mmCIF file of C-alpha atoms and ligand atoms in Angstrom:
data_model
loop_
_atom_site.group_PDB
_atom_site.id
_atom_site.type_symbol
_atom_site.label_atom_id
_atom_site.label_comp_id
_atom_site.label_asym_id
_atom_site.label_seq_id
_atom_site.Cartn_x
_atom_site.Cartn_y
_atom_site.Cartn_z
ATOM 1 C CA MET A 1 146.663 61.890 33.113
ATOM 2 C CA LYS A 2 143.903 61.549 35.647
ATOM 3 C CA TYR A 3 144.681 62.473 39.285
ATOM 4 C CA TYR A 4 143.262 61.478 42.650
ATOM 5 C CA THR A 5 143.307 63.392 45.919
ATOM 6 C CA LEU A 6 144.484 61.346 48.887
ATOM 7 C CA ASN A 7 142.775 61.598 52.278
ATOM 8 C CA ASP A 8 145.662 63.821 53.461
ATOM 9 C CA GLY A 9 144.942 66.304 50.646
ATOM 10 C CA ILE A 10 147.893 65.382 48.425
ATOM 11 C CA LYS A 11 147.254 65.063 44.676
ATOM 12 C CA ILE A 12 148.555 61.891 43.037
ATOM 13 C CA PRO A 13 148.583 60.602 39.441
ATOM 14 C CA SER A 14 146.394 57.570 38.724
ATOM 15 C CA LEU A 15 149.285 55.741 37.015
ATOM 16 C CA GLY A 16 152.903 55.288 38.020
ATOM 17 C CA LEU A 17 155.858 53.092 37.106
ATOM 18 C CA GLY A 18 156.449 49.724 38.809
ATOM 19 C CA THR A 19 160.070 48.662 39.253
ATOM 20 C CA TYR A 20 160.015 45.208 40.854
ATOM 21 C CA ARG A 21 162.729 42.928 39.420
ATOM 22 C CA ILE A 22 164.488 45.754 37.562
ATOM 23 C CA GLU A 23 167.871 45.569 39.226
ATOM 24 C CA ASP A 24 170.433 46.411 36.571
ATOM 25 C CA GLU A 25 171.819 49.960 36.786
ATOM 26 C CA LYS A 26 171.805 50.707 33.052
ATOM 27 C CA THR A 27 168.304 49.307 32.575
ATOM 28 C CA ILE A 28 166.986 51.371 35.475
ATOM 29 C CA ASP A 29 168.487 54.521 34.016
ATOM 30 C CA GLU A 30 166.911 53.835 30.611
ATOM 31 C CA VAL A 31 163.543 52.876 32.070
ATOM 32 C CA ILE A 32 163.316 56.021 34.207
ATOM 33 C CA ASN A 33 164.346 58.313 31.374
ATOM 34 C CA THR A 34 161.876 56.695 28.979
ATOM 35 C CA ALA A 35 159.135 56.909 31.604
ATOM 36 C CA PHE A 36 159.797 60.608 32.247
ATOM 37 C CA GLU A 37 159.782 61.373 28.527
ATOM 38 C CA ALA A 38 156.467 59.530 28.228
ATOM 39 C CA GLY A 39 154.910 61.588 31.033
ATOM 40 C CA TYR A 40 155.204 59.380 34.132
ATOM 41 C CA GLU A 41 155.362 61.370 37.364
ATOM 42 C CA TYR A 42 155.421 58.566 39.945
ATOM 43 C CA ILE A 43 157.938 55.784 40.629
ATOM 44 C CA ASP A 44 157.149 52.834 42.886
ATOM 45 C CA THR A 45 160.020 50.965 44.522
ATOM 46 C CA ALA A 46 160.737 49.163 47.821
ATOM 47 C CA LYS A 47 163.670 48.374 50.049
ATOM 48 C CA PHE A 48 162.941 44.746 49.149
ATOM 49 C CA TYR A 49 163.556 45.362 45.404
ATOM 50 C CA ASN A 50 167.252 46.116 45.952
ATOM 51 C CA ASN A 51 167.137 48.877 43.383
ATOM 52 C CA GLU A 52 166.664 52.065 45.402
ATOM 53 C CA GLU A 53 170.268 53.083 44.966
ATOM 54 C CA TYR A 54 170.205 52.855 41.162
ATOM 55 C CA ILE A 55 166.806 54.524 41.071
ATOM 56 C CA GLY A 56 168.226 57.344 43.198
ATOM 57 C CA LYS A 57 171.125 57.767 40.757
ATOM 58 C CA ALA A 58 168.857 57.715 37.720
ATOM 59 C CA LEU A 59 166.526 60.283 39.283
ATOM 60 C CA LYS A 60 169.430 62.540 40.209
ATOM 61 C CA ASN A 61 170.819 62.376 36.651
ATOM 62 C CA SER A 62 167.430 62.844 34.991
ATOM 63 C CA SER A 63 166.157 66.066 33.500
ATOM 64 C CA LYS A 64 163.277 66.357 35.983
ATOM 65 C CA ASN A 65 163.318 68.484 39.129
ATOM 66 C CA ARG A 66 162.529 66.653 42.350
ATOM 67 C CA SER A 67 159.262 68.579 42.724
ATOM 68 C CA ASN A 68 158.021 67.229 39.378
ATOM 69 C CA TYR A 69 157.827 63.559 40.327
ATOM 70 C CA MET A 70 156.793 61.442 43.287
ATOM 71 C CA ILE A 71 158.666 58.470 44.799
ATOM 72 C CA ALA A 72 157.052 55.700 46.789
ATOM 73 C CA THR A 73 159.004 53.105 48.718
ATOM 74 C CA LYS A 74 158.248 50.434 51.318
ATOM 75 C CA ILE A 75 159.568 49.037 54.578
ATOM 76 C CA TRP A 76 159.804 45.244 54.871
ATOM 77 C CA PRO A 77 158.313 43.450 57.958
ATOM 78 C CA SER A 78 161.783 42.481 59.277
ATOM 79 C CA ASP A 79 162.289 46.230 59.883
ATOM 80 C CA PHE A 80 159.109 46.918 61.827
ATOM 81 C CA GLU A 81 160.701 47.443 65.270
ATOM 82 C CA ALA A 82 161.032 51.180 65.887
ATOM 83 C CA ASP A 83 164.828 51.471 65.653
ATOM 84 C CA LYS A 84 164.991 49.282 62.572
ATOM 85 C CA ALA A 85 162.165 51.209 60.894
ATOM 86 C CA LYS A 86 164.014 54.498 61.491
ATOM 87 C CA TYR A 87 167.223 53.054 60.122
ATOM 88 C CA ALA A 88 165.392 51.687 57.055
ATOM 89 C CA ILE A 89 163.780 55.073 56.330
ATOM 90 C CA GLU A 90 167.116 56.895 56.660
ATOM 91 C CA ASP A 91 168.691 54.314 54.372
ATOM 92 C CA SER A 92 165.949 54.784 51.746
ATOM 93 C CA LEU A 93 166.409 58.571 51.880
ATOM 94 C CA LYS A 94 170.143 58.111 51.345
ATOM 95 C CA ASN A 95 169.724 55.558 48.539
ATOM 96 C CA LEU A 96 167.130 57.653 46.758
ATOM 97 C CA GLN A 97 169.309 60.770 47.174
ATOM 98 C CA THR A 98 166.396 62.832 48.422
ATOM 99 C CA ASP A 99 165.435 64.649 51.594
ATOM 100 C CA TYR A 100 161.798 63.520 51.429
ATOM 101 C CA ILE A 101 159.775 60.513 50.321
ATOM 102 C CA ASP A 102 156.341 61.104 48.852
ATOM 103 C CA VAL A 103 154.690 57.851 49.888
ATOM 104 C CA LEU A 104 156.002 55.299 52.371
ATOM 105 C CA HIS A 105 154.259 51.914 52.672
ATOM 106 C CA LEU A 106 154.333 49.106 55.203
ATOM 107 C CA HIS A 107 155.079 46.301 52.703
ATOM 108 C CA TRP A 108 152.982 43.575 54.391
ATOM 109 C CA TYR A 109 151.004 43.172 57.583
ATOM 110 C CA GLY A 110 153.211 41.634 60.306
ATOM 111 C CA LYS A 111 154.308 41.602 63.945
ATOM 112 C CA ASP A 112 155.197 45.098 65.244
ATOM 113 C CA PHE A 113 153.520 46.854 62.309
ATOM 114 C CA ASP A 114 152.109 49.251 64.933
ATOM 115 C CA LYS A 115 155.638 50.258 65.993
ATOM 116 C CA ALA A 116 156.662 51.001 62.417
ATOM 117 C CA TRP A 117 153.415 52.883 61.840
ATOM 118 C CA LYS A 118 154.161 55.202 64.763
ATOM 119 C CA VAL A 119 157.609 55.868 63.278
ATOM 120 C CA PHE A 120 155.935 56.626 59.929
ATOM 121 C CA MET A 121 153.600 59.102 61.697
ATOM 122 C CA ASP A 122 156.575 60.755 63.362
ATOM 123 C CA TYR A 123 158.451 61.192 60.061
ATOM 124 C CA LYS A 124 155.270 62.516 58.488
ATOM 125 C CA GLY A 125 155.014 65.060 61.291
ATOM 126 C CA GLN A 126 158.538 66.214 60.449
ATOM 127 C CA GLY A 127 157.629 66.530 56.736
ATOM 128 C CA ILE A 128 160.208 63.927 55.699
ATOM 129 C CA ILE A 129 157.509 61.506 54.608
ATOM 130 C CA LYS A 130 154.635 63.249 52.845
ATOM 131 C CA SER A 131 152.020 60.449 52.895
ATOM 132 C CA ILE A 132 151.850 57.172 54.776
ATOM 133 C CA ALA A 133 150.357 54.037 53.274
ATOM 134 C CA VAL A 134 150.215 50.261 53.377
ATOM 135 C CA CYS A 135 150.442 47.337 50.989
ATOM 136 C CA ASN A 136 148.712 44.001 51.220
ATOM 137 C CA PHE A 137 146.474 44.903 54.160
ATOM 138 C CA MET A 138 143.072 43.225 53.995
ATOM 139 C CA PRO A 139 140.069 44.871 55.703
ATOM 140 C CA ASN A 140 140.488 43.080 59.056
ATOM 141 C CA GLN A 141 144.196 44.026 59.158
ATOM 142 C CA LEU A 142 143.329 47.618 58.276
ATOM 143 C CA GLY A 143 140.881 47.570 61.170
ATOM 144 C CA GLU A 144 143.788 46.805 63.515
ATOM 145 C CA LEU A 145 145.876 49.579 61.982
ATOM 146 C CA LEU A 146 143.089 52.128 62.365
ATOM 147 C CA GLU A 147 143.099 51.412 66.097
ATOM 148 C CA VAL A 148 146.820 52.240 66.302
ATOM 149 C CA GLY A 149 146.909 55.611 64.618
ATOM 150 C CA GLU A 150 146.428 57.598 61.453
ATOM 151 C CA ARG A 151 144.457 56.270 58.520
ATOM 152 C CA PRO A 152 146.695 55.232 55.591
ATOM 153 C CA VAL A 153 146.243 57.171 52.347
ATOM 154 C CA MET A 154 146.287 54.044 50.212
ATOM 155 C CA ASP A 155 146.502 50.275 50.174
ATOM 156 C CA GLN A 156 148.560 48.664 47.402
ATOM 157 C CA LEU A 157 147.168 45.217 46.612
ATOM 158 C CA GLU A 158 147.544 42.530 43.978
ATOM 159 C CA SER A 159 144.778 43.489 41.590
ATOM 160 C CA HIS A 160 143.977 42.619 37.978
ATOM 161 C CA LEU A 161 141.160 41.333 35.808
ATOM 162 C CA PHE A 162 141.695 37.788 37.143
ATOM 163 C CA LEU A 163 141.585 39.025 40.785
ATOM 164 C CA GLN A 164 139.016 41.811 40.997
ATOM 165 C CA ASP A 165 138.006 41.547 44.683
ATOM 166 C CA PRO A 166 135.201 44.151 44.563
ATOM 167 C CA GLU A 167 134.541 43.713 48.307
ATOM 168 C CA THR A 168 137.989 44.966 49.369
ATOM 169 C CA LYS A 169 137.796 47.764 46.798
ATOM 170 C CA GLN A 170 134.448 48.827 48.270
ATOM 171 C CA PHE A 171 135.804 48.686 51.833
ATOM 172 C CA LEU A 172 138.678 50.979 50.837
ATOM 173 C CA ASP A 173 136.342 53.382 49.032
ATOM 174 C CA GLU A 174 134.059 53.558 52.059
ATOM 175 C CA ASN A 175 137.036 54.324 54.300
ATOM 176 C CA GLY A 176 138.583 56.958 52.022
ATOM 177 C CA ILE A 177 141.693 54.850 51.329
ATOM 178 C CA LEU A 178 142.903 54.814 47.717
ATOM 179 C CA HIS A 179 143.056 51.363 46.133
ATOM 180 C CA GLN A 180 146.327 50.889 44.238
ATOM 181 C CA GLY A 181 146.743 47.797 42.080
ATOM 182 C CA TRP A 182 150.020 45.899 41.887
ATOM 183 C CA SER A 183 150.516 43.405 39.057
ATOM 184 C CA PRO A 184 147.800 45.386 37.250
ATOM 185 C CA LEU A 185 148.520 43.386 34.083
ATOM 186 C CA ALA A 186 148.555 40.072 35.985
ATOM 187 C CA ARG A 187 152.231 39.974 34.951
ATOM 188 C CA GLY A 188 150.964 38.902 31.515
ATOM 189 C CA LYS A 189 150.145 35.465 32.951
ATOM 190 C CA ASP A 190 147.452 32.977 31.933
ATOM 191 C CA ASN A 191 147.478 34.465 28.400
ATOM 192 C CA ILE A 192 145.605 37.476 29.690
ATOM 193 C CA PHE A 193 146.268 39.525 26.569
ATOM 194 C CA GLU A 194 144.604 36.856 24.427
ATOM 195 C CA GLU A 195 141.295 36.971 26.297
ATOM 196 C CA LYS A 196 138.535 37.420 23.714
ATOM 197 C CA VAL A 197 136.811 40.227 25.606
ATOM 198 C CA LEU A 198 140.072 42.210 25.769
ATOM 199 C CA GLU A 199 140.733 41.644 22.071
ATOM 200 C CA THR A 200 137.202 42.790 21.182
ATOM 201 C CA LEU A 201 137.492 45.974 23.255
ATOM 202 C CA ALA A 202 140.989 46.616 21.925
ATOM 203 C CA GLU A 203 139.531 46.513 18.420
ATOM 204 C CA LYS A 204 136.602 48.755 19.420
ATOM 205 C CA TYR A 205 138.824 51.497 20.902
ATOM 206 C CA LYS A 206 141.889 51.011 18.660
ATOM 207 C CA LYS A 207 143.972 50.207 21.726
ATOM 208 C CA THR A 208 145.950 47.146 22.833
ATOM 209 C CA PRO A 209 144.602 44.486 25.239
ATOM 210 C CA ALA A 210 147.129 45.735 27.844
ATOM 211 C CA GLN A 211 145.759 49.270 27.535
ATOM 212 C CA ILE A 212 142.192 48.021 27.982
ATOM 213 C CA ALA A 213 143.296 46.020 31.046
ATOM 214 C CA LEU A 214 144.917 49.122 32.584
ATOM 215 C CA ARG A 215 142.006 51.415 31.721
ATOM 216 C CA TRP A 216 139.671 49.017 33.559
ATOM 217 C CA HIS A 217 141.510 49.892 36.823
ATOM 218 C CA ILE A 218 141.248 53.639 36.157
ATOM 219 C CA GLU A 219 137.555 53.322 35.352
ATOM 220 C CA ARG A 220 136.869 51.790 38.751
ATOM 221 C CA GLY A 221 138.835 54.482 40.556
ATOM 222 C CA SER A 222 142.089 52.637 41.278
ATOM 223 C CA MET A 223 145.675 53.738 40.813
ATOM 224 C CA VAL A 224 148.019 51.420 38.872
ATOM 225 C CA ILE A 225 151.787 50.908 38.665
ATOM 226 C CA PRO A 226 152.541 48.692 35.644
ATOM 227 C CA LYS A 227 156.158 47.600 35.190
ATOM 228 C CA SER A 228 158.014 47.167 31.916
ATOM 229 C CA VAL A 229 161.618 47.335 30.794
ATOM 230 C CA HIS A 230 160.605 47.865 27.146
ATOM 231 C CA PRO A 231 160.404 51.499 25.960
ATOM 232 C CA ASP A 232 157.451 50.808 23.625
ATOM 233 C CA ARG A 233 155.484 49.162 26.449
ATOM 234 C CA ILE A 234 156.383 51.899 28.950
ATOM 235 C CA ARG A 235 154.872 54.389 26.477
ATOM 236 C CA GLU A 236 151.924 52.117 25.657
ATOM 237 C CA ASN A 237 150.999 51.680 29.318
ATOM 238 C CA ILE A 238 150.566 55.402 29.973
ATOM 239 C CA ASP A 239 148.697 56.039 26.733
ATOM 240 C CA ILE A 240 145.294 55.236 28.235
ATOM 241 C CA PHE A 241 143.877 58.657 28.970
ATOM 242 C CA ASP A 242 142.323 59.475 25.606
ATOM 243 C CA PHE A 243 139.424 57.012 25.828
ATOM 244 C CA SER A 244 137.115 55.508 28.413
ATOM 245 C CA LEU A 245 135.242 52.267 28.891
ATOM 246 C CA ASP A 246 131.466 52.338 29.252
ATOM 247 C CA GLU A 247 129.208 50.414 31.596
ATOM 248 C CA SER A 248 128.679 47.525 29.180
ATOM 249 C CA ASP A 249 132.471 47.213 28.635
ATOM 250 C CA MET A 250 133.003 47.134 32.410
ATOM 251 C CA HIS A 251 130.295 44.514 32.724
ATOM 252 C CA ALA A 252 131.974 42.363 30.064
ATOM 253 C CA LEU A 253 135.365 42.721 31.799
ATOM 254 C CA ALA A 254 133.859 41.714 35.158
ATOM 255 C CA SER A 255 133.344 38.244 33.659
ATOM 256 C CA LEU A 256 137.140 37.685 33.548
ATOM 257 C CA ASP A 257 137.372 37.536 37.342
ATOM 258 C CA LYS A 258 138.527 34.111 38.535
ATOM 259 C CA LYS A 259 139.696 35.192 42.017
ATOM 260 C CA LYS A 260 143.180 34.040 41.102
ATOM 261 C CA ARG A 261 146.298 35.261 42.881
ATOM 262 C CA PHE A 262 149.716 34.937 41.255
ATOM 263 C CA SER A 263 151.551 35.914 44.428
ATOM 264 C CA ASN A 264 151.269 35.566 48.192
ATOM 265 C CA ASP A 265 147.959 35.787 50.013
ATOM 266 C CA PRO A 266 147.965 38.669 52.547
ATOM 267 C CA LEU A 267 146.016 36.475 54.977
ATOM 268 C CA ASP A 268 148.418 33.528 54.776
ATOM 269 C CA GLU A 269 150.034 33.471 58.207
ATOM 270 C CA GLU A 270 152.811 31.127 57.133
ATOM 271 C CA TRP A 271 153.855 33.564 54.418
ATOM 272 C CA LEU A 272 153.652 36.552 56.797
ATOM 273 C CA GLU A 273 155.844 34.736 59.310
ATOM 274 C CA LYS A 274 158.337 33.826 56.583
ATOM 275 C CA ALA A 275 158.396 37.430 55.278
ATOM 276 C CA ARG A 276 159.201 38.718 58.756
ATOM 277 C CA LYS A 277 162.326 36.569 58.807
ATOM 278 C CA MET A 278 163.533 37.501 55.317
HETATM 279 N N1 LIG B 1 153.453 45.660 47.259
HETATM 280 C C1 LIG B 1 153.745 44.477 46.782
HETATM 281 O O1 LIG B 1 153.769 43.486 47.516
HETATM 282 C C2 LIG B 1 154.060 44.343 45.328
HETATM 283 C C3 LIG B 1 154.229 43.065 44.767
HETATM 284 C C4 LIG B 1 154.523 42.962 43.410
HETATM 285 C C5 LIG B 1 154.620 44.111 42.651
HETATM 286 N N2 LIG B 1 154.497 45.355 43.211
HETATM 287 C C6 LIG B 1 154.661 46.603 42.403
HETATM 288 O O2 LIG B 1 153.757 46.596 41.311
HETATM 289 C C7 LIG B 1 154.493 46.736 40.102
HETATM 290 C C8 LIG B 1 153.774 46.063 38.954
HETATM 291 O O3 LIG B 1 153.542 44.704 39.206
HETATM 292 P P1 LIG B 1 154.318 43.522 38.462
HETATM 293 O O4 LIG B 1 155.615 44.002 37.986
HETATM 294 O O5 LIG B 1 154.275 42.353 39.386
HETATM 295 O O6 LIG B 1 153.351 43.126 37.261
HETATM 296 P P2 LIG B 1 152.626 43.865 36.024
HETATM 297 O O7 LIG B 1 152.951 45.301 35.987
HETATM 298 O O8 LIG B 1 151.237 43.396 36.035
HETATM 299 O O9 LIG B 1 153.291 43.123 34.784
HETATM 300 C C9 LIG B 1 154.624 43.212 34.445
HETATM 301 C C10 LIG B 1 154.899 42.192 33.355
HETATM 302 O O10 LIG B 1 154.106 42.471 32.208
HETATM 303 C C11 LIG B 1 154.932 42.762 31.084
HETATM 304 N N3 LIG B 1 154.332 43.941 30.425
HETATM 305 C C12 LIG B 1 154.332 45.217 30.863
HETATM 306 N N4 LIG B 1 153.659 46.016 30.019
HETATM 307 C C13 LIG B 1 153.216 45.227 29.012
HETATM 308 C C14 LIG B 1 152.464 45.469 27.825
HETATM 309 N N5 LIG B 1 152.033 46.689 27.532
HETATM 310 N N6 LIG B 1 152.203 44.426 27.009
HETATM 311 C C15 LIG B 1 152.641 43.181 27.316
HETATM 312 N N7 LIG B 1 153.350 42.878 28.415
HETATM 313 C C16 LIG B 1 153.640 43.904 29.260
HETATM 314 C C17 LIG B 1 156.313 43.046 31.646
HETATM 315 O O11 LIG B 1 157.315 42.570 30.782
HETATM 316 P P3 LIG B 1 158.551 43.491 30.299
HETATM 317 O O12 LIG B 1 159.150 44.142 31.513
HETATM 318 O O13 LIG B 1 159.454 42.484 29.650
HETATM 319 O O14 LIG B 1 157.969 44.483 29.342
HETATM 320 C C18 LIG B 1 156.314 42.203 32.922
HETATM 321 O O15 LIG B 1 156.664 40.850 32.626
HETATM 322 C C19 LIG B 1 155.844 46.129 40.447
HETATM 323 O O16 LIG B 1 156.832 46.411 39.520
HETATM 324 C C20 LIG B 1 156.064 46.715 41.806
HETATM 325 O O17 LIG B 1 156.479 48.077 41.701
HETATM 326 C C21 LIG B 1 154.199 45.464 44.531
#
């Protein structure tokens, strides 16, 4: 495993487990146990995923001590008013059966994000939240946040070979904010695993196209949180730390960029307004 150090000094693994759309209790239990056996130390969830409670149960019943893994969760824009944000945090703590959360994200930019951010800072001051972060904030939105208070430790963004966005990555690097990629495998869409360049590199390094796609993120200094419900894939996705891609490989992979999003655009005001009402 490779680790990064966040701008608040906390050490974090470069790869964690995504859990979006895993909602069944038994599946969650199996996925978390498989992930822990495979060496995962970081679980990404969100209030919005409706699975915190089952994740909390699975974590409690697992063989790992709380100090040996990190949990990240997120607050949805409909909970950005101060009282609602506090209630949402307390609810996450209860669901996850823990007395602290390692990383708490604002899930999207939206009205009253500044109020929620101040609540985050308060909980961080009390040691209940260890690190505070955002998701889906583009540079101009981060600029607004930086005027309100503390700098986030990371920004979780849709990121994959088909949506490389080097400009935002560079902005985050320059501001000491870790870039974390969601949908790091592009959800397997557009036949990504059949791209010739991925197949060629997979052959070269005796890895799978998915492993090459994930290693590309690590090589450029991002953290990733791939999701799978299949034990073999959960193991495959973390088995990327025994090789590295060179400059010519990275150059070849850059050619796959088609600036294509598979989910909502963080700058789409209609979507942000809709999210706030969800
Ligand atoms: N902040 C946000 O707004 C936001 C939005 C979306 C996601 N996220 C987070 O990011 C995580 C990851 O993103 P994601 O779930 O959208 O997409 P992803 O991790 O890019 O891809 C997941 C898909 O790829 C398949 N897959 C996983 N490993 C594979 C492998 N080795 N070979 C072939 N197929 C594989 C999975 O299928 P199986 O499960 O069937 O194996 C699943 O369909 C989420 O789970 C969530 O925690 C955050």
